[in-house]
Tab-separated table of C-alpha atoms and ligand atoms in Angstrom:
chain	number	residue	atom	x	y	z
G	294	MET	CA	-11.954	-8.276	166.802
G	295	TRP	CA	-10.533	-6.771	169.985
G	296	ARG	CA	-8.737	-9.400	171.974
G	297	ASN	CA	-8.742	-9.444	175.747
G	298	PRO	CA	-5.040	-9.572	176.701
G	299	LEU	CA	-5.935	-11.266	179.994
G	300	SER	CA	-7.167	-14.321	178.119
G	301	SER	CA	-4.133	-14.720	175.894
G	302	THR	CA	-1.267	-14.007	178.276
G	303	ASP	CA	-0.316	-16.062	181.263
G	304	PHE	CA	-2.185	-13.852	183.627
G	305	VAL	CA	-0.634	-14.512	186.981
G	306	TRP	CA	-3.469	-16.082	188.813
G	307	ALA	CA	-1.876	-15.352	192.138
G	308	HIS	CA	-2.246	-11.693	191.270
G	309	ILE	CA	-5.970	-11.770	191.801
G	310	GLY	CA	-5.730	-14.372	194.526
G	311	ILE	CA	-3.526	-12.128	196.611
G	312	ALA	CA	-5.686	-9.096	195.967
G	313	ALA	CA	-8.800	-11.030	196.796
G	314	ARG	CA	-7.383	-12.279	200.047
G	315	GLY	CA	-6.320	-8.777	201.055
G	316	LEU	CA	-9.533	-7.982	202.910
G	317	ASP	CA	-9.773	-11.008	205.073
G	318	ALA	CA	-8.875	-14.669	205.371
G	319	PRO	CA	-9.699	-16.830	202.337
G	320	TYR	CA	-12.677	-19.114	202.393
G	321	VAL	CA	-12.103	-22.342	204.201
G	322	ILE	CA	-15.235	-24.421	204.499
G	323	GLU	CA	-14.675	-26.826	207.316
G	324	ASN	CA	-16.656	-30.008	207.685
G	325	SER	CA	-18.122	-28.871	211.009
G	326	HIS	CA	-19.789	-25.962	209.212
G	327	ARG	CA	-21.249	-28.308	206.667
G	328	ASP	CA	-22.559	-30.498	209.489
G	329	SER	CA	-24.330	-27.651	211.314
G	330	SER	CA	-26.063	-26.522	208.111
G	331	ALA	CA	-26.651	-29.968	206.599
G	332	GLY	CA	-30.297	-30.498	205.727
G	333	ARG	CA	-31.186	-26.934	206.630
G	334	ARG	CA	-33.176	-25.182	204.001
G	335	ALA	CA	-32.593	-21.651	202.707
G	336	ALA	CA	-34.921	-19.819	200.315
G	337	VAL	CA	-33.366	-16.937	198.383
G	338	VAL	CA	-35.811	-14.534	196.758
G	339	GLY	CA	-34.382	-12.747	193.702
G	340	GLY	CA	-32.065	-14.517	191.286
G	341	SER	CA	-29.761	-11.703	190.219
G	342	LEU	CA	-26.206	-11.099	191.467
G	343	ALA	CA	-26.972	-10.577	195.183
G	344	GLY	CA	-29.258	-13.608	195.376
G	345	LEU	CA	-27.005	-15.915	193.372
G	346	HIS	CA	-23.951	-14.919	195.360
G	347	ALA	CA	-25.641	-15.652	198.694
G	348	ALA	CA	-27.135	-18.896	197.376
G	349	ALA	CA	-23.794	-20.136	196.043
G	350	LEU	CA	-22.089	-19.371	199.360
G	351	LEU	CA	-24.794	-21.048	201.437
G	352	ARG	CA	-24.787	-24.050	199.152
G	353	SER	CA	-21.044	-24.446	199.525
G	354	ASP	CA	-21.597	-24.400	203.292
G	355	GLY	CA	-23.992	-27.338	202.996
G	356	TRP	CA	-27.364	-25.575	203.001
G	357	ASP	CA	-30.196	-26.957	200.894
G	358	VAL	CA	-30.689	-23.740	198.912
G	359	HIS	CA	-33.378	-22.772	196.438
G	360	VAL	CA	-33.533	-19.488	194.526
G	361	TYR	CA	-36.899	-18.002	193.509
G	362	GLU	CA	-36.779	-15.475	190.680
G	363	ARG	CA	-39.775	-13.475	189.440
G	364	SER	CA	-38.667	-13.398	185.807
G	365	ALA	CA	-40.042	-16.229	183.670
G	366	LYS	CA	-36.819	-16.488	181.673
G	367	LEU	CA	-33.120	-16.442	182.455
G	368	LEU	CA	-31.809	-12.940	183.121
G	369	ASP	CA	-28.866	-13.432	180.746
G	370	GLY	CA	-27.728	-10.173	179.211
G	371	ALA	CA	-29.687	-7.996	181.633
G	372	GLY	CA	-26.779	-5.872	182.875
G	373	ALA	CA	-23.646	-4.141	181.678
G	374	GLY	CA	-20.094	-3.671	182.989
G	375	ILE	CA	-18.900	-4.136	186.549
G	376	ILE	CA	-15.621	-3.169	188.195
G	377	ALA	CA	-14.404	-6.397	189.795
G	378	HIS	CA	-13.260	-5.639	193.325
G	379	PRO	CA	-11.741	-8.406	195.445
G	380	ALA	CA	-15.113	-8.928	197.161
G	381	THR	CA	-16.837	-9.289	193.780
G	382	LEU	CA	-14.660	-12.181	192.641
G	383	ARG	CA	-13.686	-13.811	195.877
G	384	PHE	CA	-16.217	-16.648	195.913
G	385	LEU	CA	-15.744	-17.535	192.262
G	386	THR	CA	-11.966	-17.436	192.294
G	387	ASP	CA	-11.166	-18.729	195.788
G	388	VAL	CA	-13.892	-21.335	196.240
G	389	GLU	CA	-14.893	-22.328	192.724
G	390	GLY	CA	-11.430	-21.942	191.200
G	391	VAL	CA	-12.771	-19.920	188.275
G	392	PRO	CA	-9.732	-18.260	186.651
G	393	ALA	CA	-10.137	-14.487	186.827
G	394	SER	CA	-8.811	-14.376	183.276
G	395	SER	CA	-11.908	-16.240	182.088
G	396	ILE	CA	-14.328	-13.587	183.313
G	397	CYS	CA	-12.300	-10.349	183.519
G	398	CYS	CA	-10.484	-7.714	181.513
G	399	ARG	CA	-7.764	-5.523	182.916
G	400	ALA	CA	-7.324	-1.747	182.681
G	401	THR	CA	-4.012	-0.288	183.775
G	402	ALA	CA	-4.456	3.392	182.909
G	403	ILE	CA	-6.825	6.279	183.525
G	404	ARG	CA	-7.601	8.261	180.376
G	405	THR	CA	-8.999	11.755	180.845
G	406	TYR	CA	-10.721	13.628	178.042
G	407	GLY	CA	-10.608	17.440	178.087
G	408	ALA	CA	-13.202	19.864	176.767
G	409	ASP	CA	-11.257	20.053	173.478
G	410	GLY	CA	-11.767	16.306	172.946
G	411	ALA	CA	-8.067	15.497	173.416
G	412	SER	CA	-7.122	12.889	175.997
G	413	VAL	CA	-4.245	11.967	178.254
G	414	ALA	CA	-3.646	8.453	179.592
G	415	GLU	CA	-1.780	7.996	182.852
G	416	PRO	CA	-0.737	4.694	184.391
G	417	SER	CA	-2.980	3.622	187.258
G	418	ARG	CA	-3.274	0.681	189.579
G	419	ASP	CA	-4.644	-2.421	187.907
G	420	TYR	CA	-8.417	-2.533	187.649
G	421	LEU	CA	-10.105	-5.801	186.838
G	422	THR	CA	-13.425	-5.387	185.077
G	423	THR	CA	-16.084	-7.913	184.293
G	424	SER	CA	-19.617	-8.033	182.986
G	425	TRP	CA	-22.920	-8.625	184.724
G	426	THR	CA	-23.514	-11.568	182.403
G	427	ALA	CA	-20.155	-13.242	183.151
G	428	LEU	CA	-20.859	-13.090	186.899
G	429	TYR	CA	-24.459	-14.224	186.460
G	430	ARG	CA	-23.519	-17.278	184.385
G	431	SER	CA	-20.670	-18.298	186.696
G	432	LEU	CA	-22.723	-17.919	189.883
G	433	LEU	CA	-25.712	-19.699	188.361
G	434	ALA	CA	-23.451	-22.633	187.463
G	435	SER	CA	-22.336	-22.771	191.115
G	436	VAL	CA	-25.909	-22.728	192.426
G	437	GLY	CA	-27.215	-25.195	189.827
G	438	HIS	CA	-30.104	-24.758	187.401
G	439	ASP	CA	-32.135	-27.352	189.300
G	440	ARG	CA	-32.189	-25.009	192.313
G	441	TYR	CA	-33.032	-21.884	190.327
G	442	HIS	CA	-36.795	-21.466	190.004
G	443	LEU	CA	-37.963	-18.970	187.395
G	444	GLY	CA	-41.451	-17.475	187.339
G	445	HIS	CA	-41.681	-17.299	191.140
G	446	GLU	CA	-42.793	-13.858	192.293
G	447	LEU	CA	-42.755	-13.453	196.054
G	448	VAL	CA	-45.981	-11.947	197.403
G	449	GLY	CA	-46.070	-12.940	201.077
G	450	ILE	CA	-43.868	-13.827	204.039
G	451	ASP	CA	-45.181	-15.564	207.140
G	452	PRO	CA	-42.520	-15.890	209.844
G	453	GLY	CA	-42.964	-18.663	212.419
G	454	PRO	CA	-40.844	-19.532	215.458
G	455	ASP	CA	-38.951	-22.385	213.775
G	456	SER	CA	-39.210	-21.561	210.080
G	457	VAL	CA	-40.564	-19.032	207.604
G	458	SER	CA	-43.241	-19.666	205.013
G	459	ILE	CA	-43.117	-17.653	201.794
G	460	SER	CA	-45.773	-17.488	199.110
G	461	PHE	CA	-45.668	-16.662	195.423
G	462	ALA	CA	-48.075	-15.026	192.982
G	463	SER	CA	-48.700	-18.464	191.474
G	464	GLY	CA	-50.223	-19.639	194.769
G	465	HIS	CA	-47.247	-21.904	195.481
G	466	THR	CA	-45.768	-21.721	199.013
G	467	THR	CA	-42.574	-23.044	200.513
G	468	ARG	CA	-40.976	-23.155	203.949
G	469	ALA	CA	-37.359	-22.531	204.948
G	470	ASP	CA	-35.144	-22.141	208.020
G	471	LEU	CA	-33.626	-19.023	206.473
G	472	VAL	CA	-35.047	-16.583	203.910
G	473	VAL	CA	-32.785	-14.172	202.040
G	474	GLY	CA	-34.529	-11.210	200.397
G	475	ALA	CA	-32.390	-10.249	197.383
G	476	ASP	CA	-35.188	-8.824	195.273
G	477	GLY	CA	-33.630	-5.500	194.365
G	478	ILE	CA	-34.329	-1.808	194.768
G	479	ALA	CA	-38.137	-2.223	194.743
G	480	SER	CA	-37.992	-5.244	197.070
G	481	THR	CA	-41.304	-6.890	197.909
G	482	ALA	CA	-39.636	-8.591	200.881
G	483	ARG	CA	-38.637	-5.200	202.277
G	484	ARG	CA	-42.158	-3.825	201.793
G	485	VAL	CA	-43.841	-6.845	203.377
G	486	LEU	CA	-41.439	-6.679	206.323
G	487	LYS	CA	-42.178	-2.943	206.694
G	488	ALA	CA	-38.541	-1.856	206.891
G	489	GLU	CA	-38.230	1.918	207.336
G	490	THR	CA	-36.766	3.023	203.979
G	491	THR	CA	-35.585	6.355	202.606
G	492	ARG	CA	-35.214	6.907	198.865
G	493	GLU	CA	-33.873	10.048	197.224
G	494	TYR	CA	-33.430	10.757	193.515
G	495	SER	CA	-29.900	12.056	192.882
G	496	GLY	CA	-30.880	14.640	190.248
G	497	TYR	CA	-29.297	12.677	187.390
G	498	VAL	CA	-29.729	9.589	185.255
G	499	GLY	CA	-27.181	7.196	183.769
G	500	TRP	CA	-27.308	6.298	180.092
G	501	ARG	CA	-25.587	2.941	179.772
G	502	GLY	CA	-24.457	0.804	176.903
G	503	ILE	CA	-22.165	-1.920	175.637
G	504	VAL	CA	-20.407	-1.467	172.316
G	505	ASP	CA	-18.352	-3.768	170.128
G	506	PRO	CA	-15.065	-1.876	169.609
G	507	GLY	CA	-15.038	-3.199	166.054
G	508	LEU	CA	-17.804	-0.672	165.336
G	509	LEU	CA	-15.567	2.263	166.319
G	510	ASP	CA	-12.755	4.055	164.603
G	511	PRO	CA	-9.804	1.658	165.255
G	512	GLU	CA	-7.685	4.336	166.930
G	513	VAL	CA	-10.534	5.267	169.278
G	514	ALA	CA	-11.223	1.597	170.001
G	515	SER	CA	-7.577	1.060	170.871
G	516	LYS	CA	-7.540	3.983	173.316
G	517	LEU	CA	-10.780	3.002	175.031
G	518	SER	CA	-9.942	-0.712	175.218
G	519	GLN	CA	-6.991	-0.252	177.532
G	520	ALA	CA	-8.091	2.252	180.145
G	521	ILE	CA	-10.789	3.497	182.430
G	522	SER	CA	-11.754	6.648	180.524
G	523	PHE	CA	-13.491	9.756	181.815
G	524	GLY	CA	-15.001	12.629	179.862
G	525	SER	CA	-17.595	15.331	180.344
G	526	SER	CA	-20.548	17.025	178.722
G	527	ARG	CA	-22.493	20.179	179.536
G	528	ASP	CA	-24.715	18.208	181.881
G	529	GLY	CA	-22.512	15.549	183.423
G	530	HIS	CA	-19.670	13.106	183.100
G	531	ILE	CA	-19.071	9.750	181.422
G	532	VAL	CA	-16.997	6.727	182.406
G	533	ALA	CA	-16.075	3.962	179.946
G	534	TYR	CA	-14.048	0.790	180.328
G	535	PRO	CA	-13.369	-2.538	178.610
G	536	ILE	CA	-15.232	-5.669	179.692
G	537	PRO	CA	-15.117	-9.268	178.463
G	538	LYS	CA	-17.560	-10.181	175.707
G	539	SER	CA	-20.443	-12.406	176.850
G	540	GLY	CA	-19.761	-15.981	175.907
G	541	ASP	CA	-16.255	-15.242	174.602
G	542	SER	CA	-14.013	-13.642	177.192
G	543	SER	CA	-11.102	-13.625	174.753
G	544	GLN	CA	-12.827	-10.637	173.129
G	545	VAL	CA	-13.262	-7.163	174.559
G	546	MET	CA	-16.387	-5.021	174.566
G	547	LEU	CA	-16.673	-1.418	175.746
G	548	ASN	CA	-19.023	-0.384	178.527
G	549	PHE	CA	-20.046	3.142	179.462
G	550	VAL	CA	-22.242	5.080	181.870
G	551	TRP	CA	-22.980	8.700	180.987
G	552	TYR	CA	-24.434	10.577	183.949
G	553	ARG	CA	-26.676	13.484	182.896
G	554	ASN	CA	-28.395	15.954	185.188
G	555	VAL	CA	-32.176	15.859	184.772
G	556	ALA	CA	-34.262	17.739	187.329
G	557	VAL	CA	-37.447	16.222	188.694
G	558	GLY	CA	-40.426	17.382	186.622
G	559	SER	CA	-41.856	16.903	183.178
G	560	GLU	CA	-38.475	16.355	181.483
G	561	PHE	CA	-37.632	13.552	183.916
G	562	ASP	CA	-41.109	12.025	183.629
G	563	GLU	CA	-40.871	11.987	179.835
G	564	LEU	CA	-37.402	10.471	179.910
G	565	MET	CA	-38.536	7.719	182.262
G	566	THR	CA	-41.481	6.859	180.004
G	567	ASP	CA	-40.558	4.025	177.661
G	568	ALA	CA	-41.369	3.472	173.994
G	569	GLY	CA	-44.535	1.614	175.025
G	570	GLY	CA	-45.760	4.640	177.039
G	571	VAL	CA	-45.101	3.073	180.454
G	572	ARG	CA	-43.635	5.395	183.116
G	573	ARG	CA	-40.760	3.473	184.763
G	574	ASP	CA	-39.529	4.174	188.290
G	575	VAL	CA	-35.915	3.074	188.071
G	576	SER	CA	-34.728	1.794	184.683
G	577	LEU	CA	-35.857	1.270	181.118
G	578	HIS	CA	-34.433	-0.786	178.290
G	579	ASN	CA	-36.584	0.604	175.489
G	580	PRO	CA	-36.329	4.408	175.590
G	581	ARG	CA	-38.581	6.486	173.366
G	582	PRO	CA	-37.036	7.254	169.940
G	583	SER	CA	-37.057	11.007	170.693
G	584	ALA	CA	-35.116	10.451	173.948
G	585	LEU	CA	-32.602	8.291	172.096
G	586	ALA	CA	-32.203	10.857	169.325
G	587	GLU	CA	-31.627	13.657	171.834
G	588	MET	CA	-29.053	11.561	173.691
G	589	ARG	CA	-27.178	10.606	170.542
G	590	ALA	CA	-27.113	14.212	169.301
G	591	SER	CA	-25.890	15.534	172.675
G	592	ALA	CA	-23.068	12.971	172.702
G	593	GLU	CA	-21.117	15.335	170.428
G	594	GLU	CA	-20.441	17.397	173.540
G	595	LEU	CA	-18.276	14.545	174.799
G	596	GLY	CA	-15.749	15.081	172.005
G	597	PRO	CA	-15.166	12.906	168.939
G	598	ASP	CA	-13.860	9.726	170.639
G	599	LEU	CA	-16.580	9.402	173.252
G	600	ALA	CA	-19.254	10.582	170.795
G	601	ASN	CA	-18.095	7.767	168.500
G	602	LEU	CA	-18.528	5.330	171.408
G	603	VAL	CA	-21.999	6.511	172.408
G	604	ALA	CA	-23.269	6.831	168.833
G	605	SER	CA	-22.159	3.264	168.036
G	606	THR	CA	-24.104	1.686	170.909
G	607	PRO	CA	-26.844	-0.480	169.456
G	608	LYS	CA	-29.072	-0.622	172.534
G	609	PRO	CA	-28.488	2.144	175.065
G	610	PHE	CA	-30.530	1.852	178.239
G	611	LEU	CA	-31.322	4.225	181.039
G	612	GLN	CA	-31.227	4.102	184.819
G	613	ALA	CA	-32.259	6.839	187.220
G	614	VAL	CA	-29.718	7.164	190.027
G	615	PHE	CA	-30.934	6.948	193.628
G	616	ASP	CA	-29.732	6.787	197.214
G	617	GLN	CA	-31.830	4.303	199.131
G	618	PHE	CA	-31.403	2.934	202.629
G	619	ALA	CA	-33.477	0.520	204.716
G	620	ASP	CA	-32.656	0.822	208.411
G	621	GLN	CA	-33.114	-2.899	209.062
G	622	MET	CA	-31.602	-5.940	207.335
G	623	ALA	CA	-32.367	-8.723	209.832
G	624	PHE	CA	-35.915	-9.804	210.706
G	625	GLY	CA	-35.658	-12.984	212.781
G	626	ARG	CA	-34.866	-15.649	210.177
G	627	ILE	CA	-35.109	-13.250	207.211
G	628	ALA	CA	-32.178	-11.208	205.844
G	629	LEU	CA	-32.296	-8.414	203.280
G	630	ILE	CA	-29.193	-8.101	201.093
G	631	GLY	CA	-27.904	-6.240	198.020
G	632	ASP	CA	-30.064	-3.500	196.520
G	633	ALA	CA	-33.050	-4.714	198.550
G	634	ALA	CA	-31.210	-3.405	201.624
G	635	SER	CA	-29.458	-0.303	200.282
G	636	VAL	CA	-28.567	1.321	196.988
G	637	ALA	CA	-25.641	3.678	196.583
G	638	ARG	CA	-24.969	5.796	193.522
G	639	PRO	CA	-22.624	3.883	191.200
G	640	HIS	CA	-19.561	6.172	191.587
G	641	ALA	CA	-17.622	3.827	193.852
G	642	ALA	CA	-18.565	1.054	191.380
G	643	ALA	CA	-19.218	-1.255	194.312
G	644	GLY	CA	-22.915	-2.222	194.332
G	645	THR	CA	-22.152	-5.791	193.292
G	646	ALA	CA	-19.217	-6.028	195.677
G	647	LYS	CA	-21.477	-4.884	198.523
G	648	ALA	CA	-24.086	-7.471	197.563
G	649	ALA	CA	-21.427	-10.196	197.535
G	650	GLU	CA	-20.056	-9.032	200.864
G	651	ASN	CA	-23.557	-9.054	202.438
G	652	GLY	CA	-23.815	-12.717	201.430
G	653	ARG	CA	-20.305	-13.661	202.492
G	654	MET	CA	-20.671	-12.128	205.934
G	655	LEU	CA	-24.102	-13.722	206.320
G	656	ALA	CA	-22.673	-17.162	205.549
G	657	GLN	CA	-19.842	-16.514	207.984
G	658	ALA	CA	-22.205	-15.426	210.772
G	659	LEU	CA	-24.310	-18.558	210.205
G	660	ARG	CA	-21.225	-20.749	210.453
G	661	GLU	CA	-20.182	-19.065	213.688
G	662	SER	CA	-23.612	-19.324	215.313
G	663	ASN	CA	-23.850	-23.087	215.416
G	664	GLY	CA	-27.094	-23.239	213.530
G	665	ASN	CA	-28.874	-20.498	215.480
G	666	VAL	CA	-30.220	-18.495	212.547
G	667	GLN	CA	-31.731	-15.605	214.514
G	668	ALA	CA	-28.545	-15.124	216.551
G	669	ALA	CA	-26.474	-15.193	213.356
G	670	LEU	CA	-28.620	-12.535	211.690
G	671	SER	CA	-28.512	-10.287	214.760
G	672	ARG	CA	-24.722	-10.477	214.796
G	673	TRP	CA	-24.470	-9.932	211.043
G	674	GLU	CA	-26.767	-6.915	210.725
G	675	PRO	CA	-24.886	-3.973	212.358
G	676	GLY	CA	-21.728	-4.307	210.236
G	677	GLN	CA	-23.747	-4.651	207.035
G	678	LEU	CA	-25.918	-1.617	207.806
G	679	GLU	CA	-22.736	0.350	208.394
G	680	LEU	CA	-21.195	-0.908	205.135
G	681	GLY	CA	-24.281	0.190	203.185
G	682	GLN	CA	-24.405	3.574	204.886
G	683	GLN	CA	-20.737	4.398	204.293
G	684	LEU	CA	-21.011	3.387	200.633
G	685	ILE	CA	-24.057	5.630	200.182
G	686	GLU	CA	-22.334	8.595	201.824
G	687	ARG	CA	-19.068	8.272	199.903
G	688	SER	CA	-20.807	7.685	196.567
G	689	LYS	CA	-23.192	10.592	197.149
G	690	ALA	CA	-20.330	13.001	197.871
G	691	LEU	CA	-18.443	11.807	194.772
G	692	GLY	CA	-21.505	12.027	192.535
G	693	GLU	CA	-22.638	15.435	193.737
G	694	SER	CA	-19.260	17.036	193.259
G	695	ALA	CA	-18.706	15.385	189.862
G	696	GLN	CA	-22.140	16.338	188.524
G	697	ALA	CA	-21.760	19.911	189.802
G	698	ALA	CA	-18.202	20.313	188.462
G	699	LEU	CA	-19.157	18.349	185.288
G	700	THR	CA	-15.934	16.398	185.467
G	701	TRP	CA	-14.515	13.429	187.365
G	702	PRO	CA	-11.561	14.287	189.640
G	703	THR	CA	-9.289	11.602	188.169
G	704	ARG	CA	-6.205	12.790	190.063
G	705	ASP	CA	-7.919	12.820	193.454
G	706	PRO	CA	-7.138	9.538	195.236
G	707	ALA	CA	-10.468	9.897	197.103
G	708	SER	CA	-12.284	9.286	193.811
G	709	GLU	CA	-10.879	5.783	193.307
G	710	PHE	CA	-13.437	2.998	193.020
G	711	GLY	CA	-13.745	0.727	196.042
G	712	LEU	CA	-16.169	-0.950	198.452
G	713	TYR	CA	-14.587	-0.146	201.803
G	714	GLY	CA	-13.032	3.137	200.680
G	715	PRO	CA	-10.965	4.474	197.791
G	716	GLY	CA	-9.026	1.607	196.209
G	717	ARG	CA	-10.204	-0.935	198.803
W	5	LIG	C1	-26.160	3.185	186.408
W	5	LIG	C2	-25.696	2.041	187.285
W	5	LIG	C3	-24.386	1.582	187.157
W	5	LIG	C4	-23.929	0.552	187.995
W	5	LIG	N1	-22.631	0.169	187.869
W	5	LIG	C5	-22.152	-0.741	188.733
W	5	LIG	C6	-20.758	-1.097	188.690
W	5	LIG	O1	-19.940	-0.623	187.898
W	5	LIG	N2	-20.329	-1.990	189.602
W	5	LIG	C7	-21.175	-2.550	190.515
W	5	LIG	O2	-20.723	-3.351	191.321
W	5	LIG	N3	-22.484	-2.256	190.564
W	5	LIG	C8	-22.991	-1.351	189.717
W	5	LIG	N4	-24.309	-1.028	189.803
W	5	LIG	C9	-25.152	-1.647	190.864
W	5	LIG	C10	-25.493	-3.098	190.613
W	5	LIG	O3	-26.206	-3.178	189.387
W	5	LIG	C11	-26.335	-3.711	191.810
W	5	LIG	O4	-26.071	-3.019	192.992
W	5	LIG	C12	-25.939	-5.156	192.075
W	5	LIG	O5	-25.930	-5.893	190.869
W	5	LIG	C13	-26.842	-5.880	193.111
W	5	LIG	O6	-28.092	-6.139	192.557
W	5	LIG	P1	-29.206	-7.045	193.288
W	5	LIG	O7	-29.010	-8.478	192.926
W	5	LIG	O8	-29.277	-6.694	194.728
W	5	LIG	O9	-30.546	-6.492	192.643
W	5	LIG	P2	-31.146	-6.691	191.143
W	5	LIG	O10	-30.064	-6.897	190.144
W	5	LIG	O11	-32.081	-5.578	190.959
W	5	LIG	O12	-31.921	-8.067	191.273
W	5	LIG	C14	-33.135	-8.233	191.919
W	5	LIG	C15	-33.773	-9.502	191.378
W	5	LIG	O13	-34.937	-9.797	192.121
W	5	LIG	C16	-35.978	-10.155	191.234
W	5	LIG	N5	-37.248	-9.833	191.908
W	5	LIG	C17	-37.779	-8.609	192.144
W	5	LIG	N6	-38.926	-8.719	192.817
W	5	LIG	C18	-39.138	-10.046	193.020
W	5	LIG	C19	-40.151	-10.783	193.672
W	5	LIG	N7	-41.211	-10.186	194.242
W	5	LIG	N8	-40.047	-12.133	193.716
W	5	LIG	C20	-38.988	-12.783	193.136
W	5	LIG	N9	-37.993	-12.111	192.503
W	5	LIG	C21	-38.062	-10.762	192.453
W	5	LIG	C22	-35.731	-9.327	189.991
W	5	LIG	O14	-36.355	-9.857	188.855
W	5	LIG	C23	-34.202	-9.371	189.924
W	5	LIG	O15	-33.748	-10.478	189.199
W	5	LIG	C24	-24.793	-0.029	188.979
W	5	LIG	C25	-26.128	0.421	189.094
W	5	LIG	C26	-26.565	1.443	188.268
W	5	LIG	C27	-27.977	1.954	188.437
């Protein structure tokens, strides 16, 4: 059992509160905002982190919000680890009063593994880490299960002057004053709205996994449980960090992403074909046994500690890494947010923070526009396009240099995780 020290010590709550407030003023939801949105209906399409974040924010502002998710069952357990930036936690901690210690772990060192397998740990600024599942469960509780509609796949959008009608594969339709498209990298909303979109494969994939440290050599588990760790292989670099265990945040799990260069062509096509023979575009959770065996064997290149980590992962999964940018996020009463709007490579570890920030700024623009949804979206869009673009550019530069040099520049302050820039 690897205990999460955040859960057992008196983690100074103000610590995260102060950090979270660093970017901007804290949330204050005034009654006048509730009044202007009271009775107004918002439909959020996509019930993952971007959609839930926006829905929870709008609900707390008084909107009558409903979330429509394609999946027929709860997404619980769908993701892995997430670096918790101030923007990632701000709604949950500042508005909902969720203690950061109940959903986060803390890493206070950077551990760098050399080619000989030896490692050095150096003190770093505090990083809070969390898990996709912890955020999902907390945000879903804020939105409410009664407003979260599974098995609803968006197929059509029909904008009118005073409201928008959306339709689902089931034949069901609904109408709303505001529609938020949070349906991910392959967004149907974006396709239906014909947003100009560029997508580029980075030239590498990320093998991801979550491991119980109890399965590792205890000394290795101890090293990896306290730091953000970086190592390298002949074809890329790996990052690992502790996250809270799903359903029991007093325990620590270990999360990793191992980025491996794979050129476009037959090797990539085979890798992206799952055990059932289906060629996947973006991610797969059931890799072919031969791909898994190759990955596990190659992990020896990472040195004994990180090989121990990778080899102990019960269910590794794979994601191809892309840059994707849609040049429009506002379409009258319809907003695109999160991965539906833009996808940056994960090296700034800020995709979830960007999604949360898209929602927060949208809610703010709606509050400031006295109920005029179109005006709010027009005001909101330029800053959010710019945020997405800068994150793509910074993450691309970091990823390209790291995958070419086959190491992460841990001592370079420019390589720090962050949404608005290194460490921010
Ligand atoms: C390798 C890798 C590592 C990453 N690491 C990090 C990290 O450390 N930190 C971080 O912040 N981010 C990280 N990310 C990014 C992060 O996962 C996302 O950017 C973030 O969670 C926002 O996701 P989203 O909600 O916009 O999209 P998604 O999570 O893709 O959700 C989209 C949802 O929409 C639903 N949907 C799709 N189509 C329809 C439809 N037609 N109708 C209804 N519903 C639909 C889907 O079922 C899904 O639930 C990483 C990404 C990758 C690839």
